[in-house]
Short mmCIF file of C-alpha atoms in Angstrom, two decimals:
data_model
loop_
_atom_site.label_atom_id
_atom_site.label_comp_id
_atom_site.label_asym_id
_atom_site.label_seq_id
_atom_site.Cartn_x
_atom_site.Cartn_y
_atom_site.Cartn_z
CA UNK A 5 0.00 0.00 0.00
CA UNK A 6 3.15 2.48 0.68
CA UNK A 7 3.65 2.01 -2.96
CA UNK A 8 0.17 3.20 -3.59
CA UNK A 9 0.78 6.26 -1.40
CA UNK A 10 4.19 6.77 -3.20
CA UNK A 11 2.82 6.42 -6.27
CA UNK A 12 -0.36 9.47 -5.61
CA UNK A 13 2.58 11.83 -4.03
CA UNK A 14 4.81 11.26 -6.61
CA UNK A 15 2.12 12.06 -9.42
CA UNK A 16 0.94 14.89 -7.44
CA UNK A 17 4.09 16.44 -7.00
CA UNK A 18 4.61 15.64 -10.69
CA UNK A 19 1.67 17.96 -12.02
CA UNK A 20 2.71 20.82 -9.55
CA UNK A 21 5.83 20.62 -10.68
CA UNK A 22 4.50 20.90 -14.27
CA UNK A 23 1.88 23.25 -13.71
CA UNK A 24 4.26 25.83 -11.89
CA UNK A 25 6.96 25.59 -14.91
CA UNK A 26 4.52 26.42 -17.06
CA UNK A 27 3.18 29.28 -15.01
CA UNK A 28 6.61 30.06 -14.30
CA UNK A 29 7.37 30.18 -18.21
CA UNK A 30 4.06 32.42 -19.20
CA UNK A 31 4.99 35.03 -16.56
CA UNK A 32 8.37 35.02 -17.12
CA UNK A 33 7.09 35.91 -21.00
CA UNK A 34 4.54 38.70 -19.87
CA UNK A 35 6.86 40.46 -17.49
CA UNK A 36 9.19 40.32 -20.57
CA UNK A 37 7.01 41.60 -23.14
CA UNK A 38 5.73 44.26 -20.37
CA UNK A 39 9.15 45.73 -20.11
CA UNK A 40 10.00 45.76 -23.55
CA UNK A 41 6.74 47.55 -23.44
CA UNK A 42 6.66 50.04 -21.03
CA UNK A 43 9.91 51.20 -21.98
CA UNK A 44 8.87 51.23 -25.84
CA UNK A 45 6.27 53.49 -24.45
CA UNK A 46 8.66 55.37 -22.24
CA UNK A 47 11.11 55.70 -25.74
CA UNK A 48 8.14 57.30 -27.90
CA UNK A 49 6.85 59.58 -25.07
CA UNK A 50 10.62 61.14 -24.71
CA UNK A 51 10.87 61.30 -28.10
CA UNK A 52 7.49 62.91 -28.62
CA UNK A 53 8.95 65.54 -25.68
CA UNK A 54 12.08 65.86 -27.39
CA UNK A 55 10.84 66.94 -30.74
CA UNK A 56 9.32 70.00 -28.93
CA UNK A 57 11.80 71.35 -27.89
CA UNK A 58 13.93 70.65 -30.87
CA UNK A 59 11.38 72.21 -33.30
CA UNK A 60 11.19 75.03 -31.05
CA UNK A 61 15.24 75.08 -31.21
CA UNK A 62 14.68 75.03 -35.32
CA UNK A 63 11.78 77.94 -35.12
CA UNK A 64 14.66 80.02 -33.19
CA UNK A 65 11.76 80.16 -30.14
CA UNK A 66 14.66 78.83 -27.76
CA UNK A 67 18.67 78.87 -28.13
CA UNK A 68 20.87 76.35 -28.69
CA UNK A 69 22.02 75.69 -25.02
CA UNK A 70 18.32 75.92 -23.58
CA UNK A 71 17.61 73.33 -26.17
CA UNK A 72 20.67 70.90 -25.07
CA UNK A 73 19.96 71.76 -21.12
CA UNK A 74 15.87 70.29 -22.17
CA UNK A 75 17.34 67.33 -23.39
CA UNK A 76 19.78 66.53 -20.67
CA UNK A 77 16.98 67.06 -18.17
CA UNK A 78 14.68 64.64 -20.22
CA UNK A 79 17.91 62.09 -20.56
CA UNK A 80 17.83 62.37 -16.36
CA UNK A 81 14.86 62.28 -15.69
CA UNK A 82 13.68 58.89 -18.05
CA UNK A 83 16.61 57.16 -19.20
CA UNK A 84 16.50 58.71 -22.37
CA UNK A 85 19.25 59.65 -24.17
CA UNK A 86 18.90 61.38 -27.47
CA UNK A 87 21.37 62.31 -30.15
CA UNK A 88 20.80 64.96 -32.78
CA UNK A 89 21.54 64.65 -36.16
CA UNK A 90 21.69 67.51 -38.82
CA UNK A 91 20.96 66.98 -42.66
CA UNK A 92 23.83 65.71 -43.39
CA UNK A 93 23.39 63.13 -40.51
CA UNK A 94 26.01 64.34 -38.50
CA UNK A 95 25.77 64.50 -34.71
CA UNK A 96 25.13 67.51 -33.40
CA UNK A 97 24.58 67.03 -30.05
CA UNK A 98 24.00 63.87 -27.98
CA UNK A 99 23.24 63.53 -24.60
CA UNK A 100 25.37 60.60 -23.71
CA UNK A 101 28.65 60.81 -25.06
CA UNK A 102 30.27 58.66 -22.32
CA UNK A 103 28.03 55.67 -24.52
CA UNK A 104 30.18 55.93 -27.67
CA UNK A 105 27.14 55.10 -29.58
CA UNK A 106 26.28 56.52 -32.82
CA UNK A 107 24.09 55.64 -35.58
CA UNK A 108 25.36 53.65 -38.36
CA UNK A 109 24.50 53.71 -42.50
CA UNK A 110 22.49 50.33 -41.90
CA UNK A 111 20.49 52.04 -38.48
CA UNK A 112 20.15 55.24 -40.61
CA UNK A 113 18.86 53.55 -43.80
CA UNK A 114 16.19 51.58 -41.62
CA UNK A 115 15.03 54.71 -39.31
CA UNK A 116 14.71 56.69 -43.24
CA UNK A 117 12.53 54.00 -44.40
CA UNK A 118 10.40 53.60 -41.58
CA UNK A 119 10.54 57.55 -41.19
CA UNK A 120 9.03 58.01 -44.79
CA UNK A 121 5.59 56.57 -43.39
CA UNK A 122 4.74 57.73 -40.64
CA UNK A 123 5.73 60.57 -38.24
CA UNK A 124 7.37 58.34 -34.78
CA UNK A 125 9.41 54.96 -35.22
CA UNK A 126 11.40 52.82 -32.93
CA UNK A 127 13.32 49.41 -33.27
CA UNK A 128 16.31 47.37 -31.73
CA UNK A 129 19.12 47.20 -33.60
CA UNK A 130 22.24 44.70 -32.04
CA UNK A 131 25.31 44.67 -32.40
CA UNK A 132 27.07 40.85 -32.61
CA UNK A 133 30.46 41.97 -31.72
CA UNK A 134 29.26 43.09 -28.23
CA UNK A 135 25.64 42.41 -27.75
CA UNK A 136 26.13 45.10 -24.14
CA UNK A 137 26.08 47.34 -27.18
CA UNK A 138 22.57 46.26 -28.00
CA UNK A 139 19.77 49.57 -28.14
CA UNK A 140 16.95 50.49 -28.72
CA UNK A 141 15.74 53.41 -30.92
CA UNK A 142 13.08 56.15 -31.83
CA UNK A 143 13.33 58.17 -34.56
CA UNK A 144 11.74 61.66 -35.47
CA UNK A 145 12.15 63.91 -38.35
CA UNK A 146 12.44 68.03 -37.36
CA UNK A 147 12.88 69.37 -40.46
CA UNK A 148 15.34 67.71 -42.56
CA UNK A 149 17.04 66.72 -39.13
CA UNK A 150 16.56 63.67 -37.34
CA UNK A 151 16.18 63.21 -33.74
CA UNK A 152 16.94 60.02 -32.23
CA UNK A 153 16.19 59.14 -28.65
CA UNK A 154 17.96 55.57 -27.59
CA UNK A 155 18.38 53.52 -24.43
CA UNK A 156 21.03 50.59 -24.68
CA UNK A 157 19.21 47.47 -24.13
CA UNK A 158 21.12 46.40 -21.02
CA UNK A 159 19.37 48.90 -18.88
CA UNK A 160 16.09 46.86 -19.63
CA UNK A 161 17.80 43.57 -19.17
CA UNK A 162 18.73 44.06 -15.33
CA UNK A 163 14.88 44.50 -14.45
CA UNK A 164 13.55 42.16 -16.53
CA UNK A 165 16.20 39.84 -14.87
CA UNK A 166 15.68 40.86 -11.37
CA UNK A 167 11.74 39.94 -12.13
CA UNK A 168 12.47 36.81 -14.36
CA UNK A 169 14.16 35.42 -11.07
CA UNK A 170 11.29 36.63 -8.86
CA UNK A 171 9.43 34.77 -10.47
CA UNK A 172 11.33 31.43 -10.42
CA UNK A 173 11.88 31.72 -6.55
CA UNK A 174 8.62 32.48 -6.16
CA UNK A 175 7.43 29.43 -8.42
CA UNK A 176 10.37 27.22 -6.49
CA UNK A 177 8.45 28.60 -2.80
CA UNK A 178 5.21 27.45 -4.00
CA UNK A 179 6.32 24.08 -5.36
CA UNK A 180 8.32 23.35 -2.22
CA UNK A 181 4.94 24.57 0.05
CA UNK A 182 2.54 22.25 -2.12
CA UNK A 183 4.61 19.19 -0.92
CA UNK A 184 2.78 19.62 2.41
CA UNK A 185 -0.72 19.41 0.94
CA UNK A 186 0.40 17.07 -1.90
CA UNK A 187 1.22 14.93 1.19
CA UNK A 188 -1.93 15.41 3.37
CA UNK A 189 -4.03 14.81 -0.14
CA UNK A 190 -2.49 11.57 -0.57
CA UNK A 191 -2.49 10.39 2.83
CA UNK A 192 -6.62 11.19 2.85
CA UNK A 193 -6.64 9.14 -0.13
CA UNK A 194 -5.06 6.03 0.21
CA UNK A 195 -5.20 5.30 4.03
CA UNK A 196 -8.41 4.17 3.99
CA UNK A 197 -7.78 2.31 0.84
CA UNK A 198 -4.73 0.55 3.14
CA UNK A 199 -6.58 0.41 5.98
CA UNK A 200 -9.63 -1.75 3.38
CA UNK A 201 -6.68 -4.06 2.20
CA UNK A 202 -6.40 -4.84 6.17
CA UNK A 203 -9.89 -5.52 6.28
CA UNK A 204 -9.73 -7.66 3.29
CA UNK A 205 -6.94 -9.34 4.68
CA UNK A 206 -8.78 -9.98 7.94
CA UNK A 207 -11.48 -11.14 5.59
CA UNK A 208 -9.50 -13.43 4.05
CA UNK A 209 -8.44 -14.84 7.13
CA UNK A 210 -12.07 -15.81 7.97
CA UNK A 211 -12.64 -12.90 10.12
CA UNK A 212 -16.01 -11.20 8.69
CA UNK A 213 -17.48 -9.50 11.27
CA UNK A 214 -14.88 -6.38 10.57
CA UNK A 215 -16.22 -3.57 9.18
CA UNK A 216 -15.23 -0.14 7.20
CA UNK A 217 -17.15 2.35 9.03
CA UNK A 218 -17.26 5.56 7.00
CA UNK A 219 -19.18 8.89 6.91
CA UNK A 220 -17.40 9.94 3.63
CA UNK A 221 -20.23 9.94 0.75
CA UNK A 222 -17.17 9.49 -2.31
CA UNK A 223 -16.36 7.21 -4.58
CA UNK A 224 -13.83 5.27 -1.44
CA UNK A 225 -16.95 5.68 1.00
CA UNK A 226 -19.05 3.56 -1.87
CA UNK A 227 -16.49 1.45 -1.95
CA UNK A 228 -16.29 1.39 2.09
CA UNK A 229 -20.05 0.50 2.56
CA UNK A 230 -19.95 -1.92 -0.58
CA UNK A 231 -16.74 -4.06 1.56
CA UNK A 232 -19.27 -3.46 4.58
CA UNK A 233 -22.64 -5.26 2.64
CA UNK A 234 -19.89 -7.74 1.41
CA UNK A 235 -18.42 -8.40 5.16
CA UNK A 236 -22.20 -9.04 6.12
CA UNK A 237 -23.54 -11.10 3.75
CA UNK A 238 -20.43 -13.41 3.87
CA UNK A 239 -20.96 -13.65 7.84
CA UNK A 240 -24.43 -14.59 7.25
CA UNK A 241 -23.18 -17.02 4.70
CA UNK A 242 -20.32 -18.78 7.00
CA UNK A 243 -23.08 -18.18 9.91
CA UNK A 244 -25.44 -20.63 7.90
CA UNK A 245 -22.61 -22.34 6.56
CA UNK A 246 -22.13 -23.36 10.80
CA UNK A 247 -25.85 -23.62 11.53
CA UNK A 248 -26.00 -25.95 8.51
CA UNK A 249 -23.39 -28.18 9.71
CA UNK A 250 -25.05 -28.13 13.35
CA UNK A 251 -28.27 -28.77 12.25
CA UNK A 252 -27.46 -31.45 9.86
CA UNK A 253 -25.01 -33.62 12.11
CA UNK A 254 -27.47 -33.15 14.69
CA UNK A 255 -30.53 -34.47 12.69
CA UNK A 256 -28.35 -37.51 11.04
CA UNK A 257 -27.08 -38.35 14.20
CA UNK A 258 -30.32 -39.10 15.90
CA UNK A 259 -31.92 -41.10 13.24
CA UNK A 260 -28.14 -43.44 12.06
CA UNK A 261 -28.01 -44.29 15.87
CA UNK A 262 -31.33 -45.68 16.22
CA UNK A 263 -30.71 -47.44 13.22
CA UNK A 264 -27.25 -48.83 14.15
CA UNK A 265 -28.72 -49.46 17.13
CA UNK A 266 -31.60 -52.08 15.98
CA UNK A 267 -29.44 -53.75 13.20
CA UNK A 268 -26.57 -54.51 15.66
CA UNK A 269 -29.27 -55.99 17.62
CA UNK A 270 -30.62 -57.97 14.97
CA UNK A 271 -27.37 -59.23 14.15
CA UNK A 272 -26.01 -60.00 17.12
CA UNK A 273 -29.45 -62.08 18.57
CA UNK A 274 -30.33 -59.07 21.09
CA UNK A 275 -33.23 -58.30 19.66
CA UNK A 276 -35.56 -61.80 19.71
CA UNK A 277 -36.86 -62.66 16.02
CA UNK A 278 -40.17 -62.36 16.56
CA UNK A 279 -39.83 -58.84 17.51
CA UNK A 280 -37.72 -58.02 14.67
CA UNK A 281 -40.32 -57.09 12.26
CA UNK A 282 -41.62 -54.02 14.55
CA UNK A 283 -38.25 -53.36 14.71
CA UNK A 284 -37.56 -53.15 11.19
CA UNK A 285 -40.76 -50.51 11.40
CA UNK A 286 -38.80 -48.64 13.20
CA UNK A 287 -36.13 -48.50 10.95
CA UNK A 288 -37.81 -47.51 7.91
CA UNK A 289 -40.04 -44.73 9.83
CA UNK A 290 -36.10 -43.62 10.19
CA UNK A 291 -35.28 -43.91 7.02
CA UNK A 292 -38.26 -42.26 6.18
CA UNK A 293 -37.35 -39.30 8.00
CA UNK A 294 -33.99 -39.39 6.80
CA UNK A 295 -35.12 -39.41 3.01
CA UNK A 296 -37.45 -36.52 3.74
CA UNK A 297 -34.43 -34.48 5.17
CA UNK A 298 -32.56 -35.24 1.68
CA UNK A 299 -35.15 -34.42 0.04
CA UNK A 300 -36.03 -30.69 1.69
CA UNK A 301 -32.09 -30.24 1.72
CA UNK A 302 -32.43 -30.02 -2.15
CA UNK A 303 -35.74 -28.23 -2.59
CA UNK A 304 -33.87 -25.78 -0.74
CA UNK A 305 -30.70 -25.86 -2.67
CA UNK A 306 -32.54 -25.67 -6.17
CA UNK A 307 -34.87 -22.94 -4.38
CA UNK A 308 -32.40 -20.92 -3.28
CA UNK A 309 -30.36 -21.57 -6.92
CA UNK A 310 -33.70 -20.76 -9.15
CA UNK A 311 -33.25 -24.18 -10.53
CA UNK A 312 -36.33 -24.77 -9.21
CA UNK A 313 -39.09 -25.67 -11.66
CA UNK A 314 -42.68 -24.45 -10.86
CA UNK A 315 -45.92 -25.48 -12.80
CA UNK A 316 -47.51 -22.03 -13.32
CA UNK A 317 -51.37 -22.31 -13.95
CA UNK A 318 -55.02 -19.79 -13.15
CA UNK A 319 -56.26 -21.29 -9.59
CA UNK A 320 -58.55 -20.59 -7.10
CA UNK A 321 -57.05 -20.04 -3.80
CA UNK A 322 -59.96 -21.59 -2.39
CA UNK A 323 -59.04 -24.74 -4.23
CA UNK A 324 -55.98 -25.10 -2.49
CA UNK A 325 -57.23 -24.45 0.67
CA UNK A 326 -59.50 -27.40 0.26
CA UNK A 327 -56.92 -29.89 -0.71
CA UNK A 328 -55.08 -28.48 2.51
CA UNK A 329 -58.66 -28.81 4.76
CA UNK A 330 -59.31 -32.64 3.51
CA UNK A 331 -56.20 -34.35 4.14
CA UNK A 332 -54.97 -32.16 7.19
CA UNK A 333 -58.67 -32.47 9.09
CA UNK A 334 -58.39 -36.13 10.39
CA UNK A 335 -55.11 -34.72 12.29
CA UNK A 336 -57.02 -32.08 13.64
CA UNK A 337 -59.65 -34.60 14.60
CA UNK A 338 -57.03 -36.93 16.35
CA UNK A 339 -55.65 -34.35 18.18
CA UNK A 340 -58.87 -33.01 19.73
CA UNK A 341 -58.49 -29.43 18.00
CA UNK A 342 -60.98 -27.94 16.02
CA UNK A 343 -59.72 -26.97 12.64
CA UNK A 344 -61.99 -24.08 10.68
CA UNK A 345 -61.49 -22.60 7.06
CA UNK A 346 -62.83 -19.40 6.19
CA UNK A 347 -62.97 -17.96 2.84
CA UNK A 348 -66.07 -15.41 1.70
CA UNK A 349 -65.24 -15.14 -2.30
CA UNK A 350 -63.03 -16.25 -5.03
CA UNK A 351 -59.55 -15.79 -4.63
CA UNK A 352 -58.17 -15.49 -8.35
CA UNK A 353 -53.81 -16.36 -8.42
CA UNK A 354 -51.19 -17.88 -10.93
CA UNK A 355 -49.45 -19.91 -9.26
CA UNK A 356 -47.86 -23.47 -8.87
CA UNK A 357 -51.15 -25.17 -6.77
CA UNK A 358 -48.64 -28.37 -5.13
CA UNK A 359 -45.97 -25.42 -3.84
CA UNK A 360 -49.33 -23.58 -2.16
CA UNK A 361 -50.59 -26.35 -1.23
CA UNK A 362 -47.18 -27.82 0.73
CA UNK A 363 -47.02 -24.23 1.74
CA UNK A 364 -50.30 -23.86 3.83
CA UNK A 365 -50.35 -27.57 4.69
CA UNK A 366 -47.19 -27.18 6.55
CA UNK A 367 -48.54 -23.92 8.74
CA UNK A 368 -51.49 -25.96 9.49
CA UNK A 369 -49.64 -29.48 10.66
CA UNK A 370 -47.73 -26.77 12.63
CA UNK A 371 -50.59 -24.78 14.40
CA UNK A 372 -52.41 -28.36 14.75
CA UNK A 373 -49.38 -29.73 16.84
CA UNK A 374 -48.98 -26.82 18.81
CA UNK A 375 -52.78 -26.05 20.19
CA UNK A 376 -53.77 -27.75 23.12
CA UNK A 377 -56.66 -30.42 22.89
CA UNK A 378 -59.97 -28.87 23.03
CA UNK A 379 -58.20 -25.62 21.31
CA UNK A 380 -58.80 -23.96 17.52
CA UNK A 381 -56.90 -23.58 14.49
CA UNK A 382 -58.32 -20.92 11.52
CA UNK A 383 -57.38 -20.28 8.79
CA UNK A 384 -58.80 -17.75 7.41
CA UNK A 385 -58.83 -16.11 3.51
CA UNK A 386 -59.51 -12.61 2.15
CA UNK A 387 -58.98 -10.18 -0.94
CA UNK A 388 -58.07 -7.16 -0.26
CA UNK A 389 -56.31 -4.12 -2.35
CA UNK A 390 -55.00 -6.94 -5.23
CA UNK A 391 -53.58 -8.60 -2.71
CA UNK A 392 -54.65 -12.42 -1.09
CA UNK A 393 -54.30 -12.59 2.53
CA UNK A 394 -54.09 -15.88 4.51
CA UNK A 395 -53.58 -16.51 8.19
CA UNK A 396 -53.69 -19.22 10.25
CA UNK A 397 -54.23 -18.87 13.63
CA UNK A 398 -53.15 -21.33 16.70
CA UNK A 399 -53.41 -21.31 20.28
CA UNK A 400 -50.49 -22.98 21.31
CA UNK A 401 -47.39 -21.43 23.31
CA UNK A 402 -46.44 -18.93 20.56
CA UNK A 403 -42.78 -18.07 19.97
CA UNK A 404 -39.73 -16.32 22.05
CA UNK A 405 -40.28 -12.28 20.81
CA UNK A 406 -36.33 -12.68 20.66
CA UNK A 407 -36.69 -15.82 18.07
CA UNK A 408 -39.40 -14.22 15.59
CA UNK A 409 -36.47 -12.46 13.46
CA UNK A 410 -35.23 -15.82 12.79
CA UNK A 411 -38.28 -18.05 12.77
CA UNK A 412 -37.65 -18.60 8.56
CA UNK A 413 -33.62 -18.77 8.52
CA UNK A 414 -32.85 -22.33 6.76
CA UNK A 415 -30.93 -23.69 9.34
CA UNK A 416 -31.71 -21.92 12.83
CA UNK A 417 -31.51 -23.52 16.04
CA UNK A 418 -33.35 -21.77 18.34
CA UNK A 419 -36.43 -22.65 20.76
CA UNK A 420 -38.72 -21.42 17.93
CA UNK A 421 -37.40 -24.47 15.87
CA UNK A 422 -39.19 -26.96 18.29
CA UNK A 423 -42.07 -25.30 16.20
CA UNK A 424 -41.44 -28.42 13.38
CA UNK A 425 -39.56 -30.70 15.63
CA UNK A 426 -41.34 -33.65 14.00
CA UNK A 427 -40.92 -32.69 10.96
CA UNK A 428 -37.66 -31.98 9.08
CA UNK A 429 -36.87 -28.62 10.72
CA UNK A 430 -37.15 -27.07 6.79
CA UNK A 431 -40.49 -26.69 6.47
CA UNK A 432 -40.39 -22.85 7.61
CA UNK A 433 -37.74 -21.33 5.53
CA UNK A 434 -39.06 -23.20 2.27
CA UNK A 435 -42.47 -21.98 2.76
CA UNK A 436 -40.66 -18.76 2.97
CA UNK A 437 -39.00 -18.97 -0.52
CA UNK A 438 -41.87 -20.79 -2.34
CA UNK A 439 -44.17 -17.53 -1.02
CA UNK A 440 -41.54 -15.02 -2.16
CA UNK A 441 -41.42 -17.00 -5.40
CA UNK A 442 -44.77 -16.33 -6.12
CA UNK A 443 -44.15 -12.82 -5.73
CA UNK A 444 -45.07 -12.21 -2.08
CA UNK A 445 -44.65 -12.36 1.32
CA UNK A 446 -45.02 -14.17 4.76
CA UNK A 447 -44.63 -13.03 8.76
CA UNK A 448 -45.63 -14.23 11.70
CA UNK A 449 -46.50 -12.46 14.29
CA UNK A 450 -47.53 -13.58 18.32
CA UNK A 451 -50.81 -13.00 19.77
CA UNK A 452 -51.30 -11.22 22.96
CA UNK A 453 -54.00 -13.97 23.95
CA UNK A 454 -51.79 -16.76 23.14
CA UNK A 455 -50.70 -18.41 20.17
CA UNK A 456 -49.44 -16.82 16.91
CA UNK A 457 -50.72 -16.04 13.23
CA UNK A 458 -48.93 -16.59 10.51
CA UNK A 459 -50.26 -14.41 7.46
CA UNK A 460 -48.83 -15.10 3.49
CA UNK A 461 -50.05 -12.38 0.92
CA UNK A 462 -49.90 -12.94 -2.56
CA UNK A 463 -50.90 -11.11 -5.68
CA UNK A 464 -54.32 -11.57 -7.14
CA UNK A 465 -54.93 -12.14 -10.53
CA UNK A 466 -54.08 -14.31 -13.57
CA UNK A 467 -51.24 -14.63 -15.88
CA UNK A 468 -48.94 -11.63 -16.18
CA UNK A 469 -48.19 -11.23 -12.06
CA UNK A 470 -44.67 -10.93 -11.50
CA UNK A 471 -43.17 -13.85 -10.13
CA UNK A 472 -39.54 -12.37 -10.36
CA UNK A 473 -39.14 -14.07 -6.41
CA UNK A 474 -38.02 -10.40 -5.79
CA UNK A 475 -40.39 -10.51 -2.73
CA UNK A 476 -41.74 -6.59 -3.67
CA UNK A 477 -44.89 -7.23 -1.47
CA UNK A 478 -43.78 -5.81 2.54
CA UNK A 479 -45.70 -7.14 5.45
CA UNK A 480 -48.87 -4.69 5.75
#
């Protein structure tokens, strides 16, 4: 993960550093050109103030050493010096002589081109012996003189340095500050990204009740809360996974022991033959239940797969609660508990009639073996809002409040499980997926009298319901 983190400051640092050469590189251009310009500007404006005078000088309005004095005040004052050529283009006059710089046939052949267009003119010209030597120039015509103002190009070099390399150290203080953020910005990053490849580790390990919790609403918190949903569901799954292997050791174990049990005594002359055929009974009811586990085991399996096939048809609700009244009515009778069916109109559904019918046959073989003698099982049946309700209502000890979350998990093995403790232990949870295959839903919920009522909705109507198993319809 360090390589990770290396890798973000390292590409960080990369693009600052890019981003302030090229900002380094555009100012240091501007504050170039801006010099050139200003003093360009400066150049024309002390020419422009120069001319003045010297056309005054040629209308006779000032003398020659006022002229020169207006001239060396102008040179002090901007920078400016100026050198005054007569027709003949000889110098007469120039305001720095110290320079030793004087207009050449080339510079003067240029300035009388440029001159012969328009009124004001100024250009470099350089000098490749000795580029100190390098100026700049404006030109102006006074007569058939020519004034030329000039600043050697040096003087504008040392500023334009001096700001050139402000800039750089300023660009070099900013890069060398951004390593701080570049730092905190990559740390925020990926150490919750390392501290997620612990948790996966952990994961990996078996560990899955770890989780990443996050407030941030990015894409890492996503990814967070998505390792979070993942941590959970595999806990469920190796949760299960345990329950499974309780519950099914502890149901094989029972039934192989009794088993073992009468065939060792068979064999070895314990059991007297003419008691061995009740015995054998015995062994077959436990085979029986044995075959019955195998066989809810894999309804569950190809359930819980969708390799389940269902026989889709138009039925009558009612239809299946009479199949469920006729053959579960002489165990009501044998038990002493009154078993009544209620249903007040037709009760449209597409469904597979055998799954309903193993459905509501097993919540009534449970509410029959849990009501006392003398006590009442209904089930009762209802359209309402496009929607078929059925409940069936005991009187027996209800369930634990603490159990009720659980009651339909595949492979619980809580108190509430005593619920089907002649049965397979299955019966529950594959009711539960059959229901939510049809499209819709089943609770349970305890009564304050005593007892408990389990209710299943399911959509009314014919062909077209959605049977996605999606379980859309929520306990009303």
């Amino acid at each position: 993960m360090q390589r990770i983190f290396v890798k973000v400051l390292v590409f960080g640092l990369g693009i600052a550093l890019i981003n302030t050469l090229i900002l380094s590189l555009v100012l240091s251009s501007l504050f170039t050109r801006y010099f050139y310009r200003s003093y360009s500007s400066l150049l024309l404006e002390a020419l422009k103030e120069g001319k003045e005078f010297a056309e005054k000088y040629e209308h006779e309005e000032i003398k020659r050493p006022a002229f020169e004095r207006a001239l060396v005040l102008i040179d002090r004052l901007e920078g400016v010096h100026f050198c005054f050529l007569d027709a003949q283009r000889r110098i007469l006059f120039t305001t720095a002589p110290q320079l030793d710089i004087g207009p050449t046939q080339g510079m003067l052949a240029k300035l009388n081109k440029e001159l012969s267009s328009q009124e004001f003119c100024s250009t470099f010209f350089t000098d490749p012996r000795d580029p100190s030597l390098d100026i700049m120039v404006g030109a102006t015509r006074v007569n058939d003189k020519i004034l030329l103002a000039f600043f050697p190009v040096a003087d504008i070099r040392e500023p334009v340095r001096e700001s050139v390399m402000l800039v750089w150290l300023a660009a070099a203080g900013a890069f060398l500050i951004s390593i701080v953020p570049a730092y905190l910005i990559s740390r925020h990053f990926t150490r919750p990204l390392e501290e997620m490849g612990q948790l996966a580790l952990r994961m990996g390990k078996g560990d899955f009740s770890v989780r990443f919790h996050t407030a941030r609403q990015d894409e890492i918190g996503q990814l967070a809360r998505t390792l979070d949903a993942m941590a959970a569901q595999l806990e469920a799954i190796d949760r299960e996974r345990q329950e499974f292997l309780a519950y099914v050791s502890h149901e094989l174990r029972t039934p192989l022991t009794s088993i073992r049990g009468f065939v060792q005594g068979m064999l070895d002359g314990t059991i007297p033959p003419e008691k061995q055929q009740s015995y054998l009974a015995r062994v077959f009811s436990e085979t029986e239940r044995l075959r019955r586990l195998v066989d809810d085991l894999l309804m569950l399996v190809r359930l819980r797969s969708g390799r389940f096939t269902f026989n889709w048809q138009n039925t009558d609700l009612r239809r299946v609660l009479t199949t469920v009244e006729e053959v579960m009515s002489p165990l009501a009778l044998e038990k002493g508990v009154q078993l009544e069916f209620r249903t007040r109109e037709e009760l449209p559904v597409y469904a597979d009639e055998g799954r309903l019918v193993q459905v509501f046959m097993n919540l009534v073989d449970n509410a029959i073996k849990f009501s006392p003698p003398g006590g009442r099982v209904l089930v009762e049946a209802e359209k309402s809002d496009g929607l078929l309700r059925v409940q069936v209502t005991d009187e027996g000890p209800g369930i634990p409040p603490e159990e009720l979350p659980r009651i339909f998990d595949s492979f619980y093995s809580g108190a509430a499980r005593s619920r089907s403790e002649l049965g397979t232990g299955l019966g529950l949870a594959i009711s539960k997926l059959i229901v939510e295959k049809h499209g819709g839903h089943i609770s349970v919920q305890n009564r304050p009298e005593g007892g408990c009522t389990f209710t299943v909705l399911l959509p009314a109507g014919g062909r077209g319901v959605n049977h996605s198993g999606t379980g859309a319809i929520s306990d009303r």
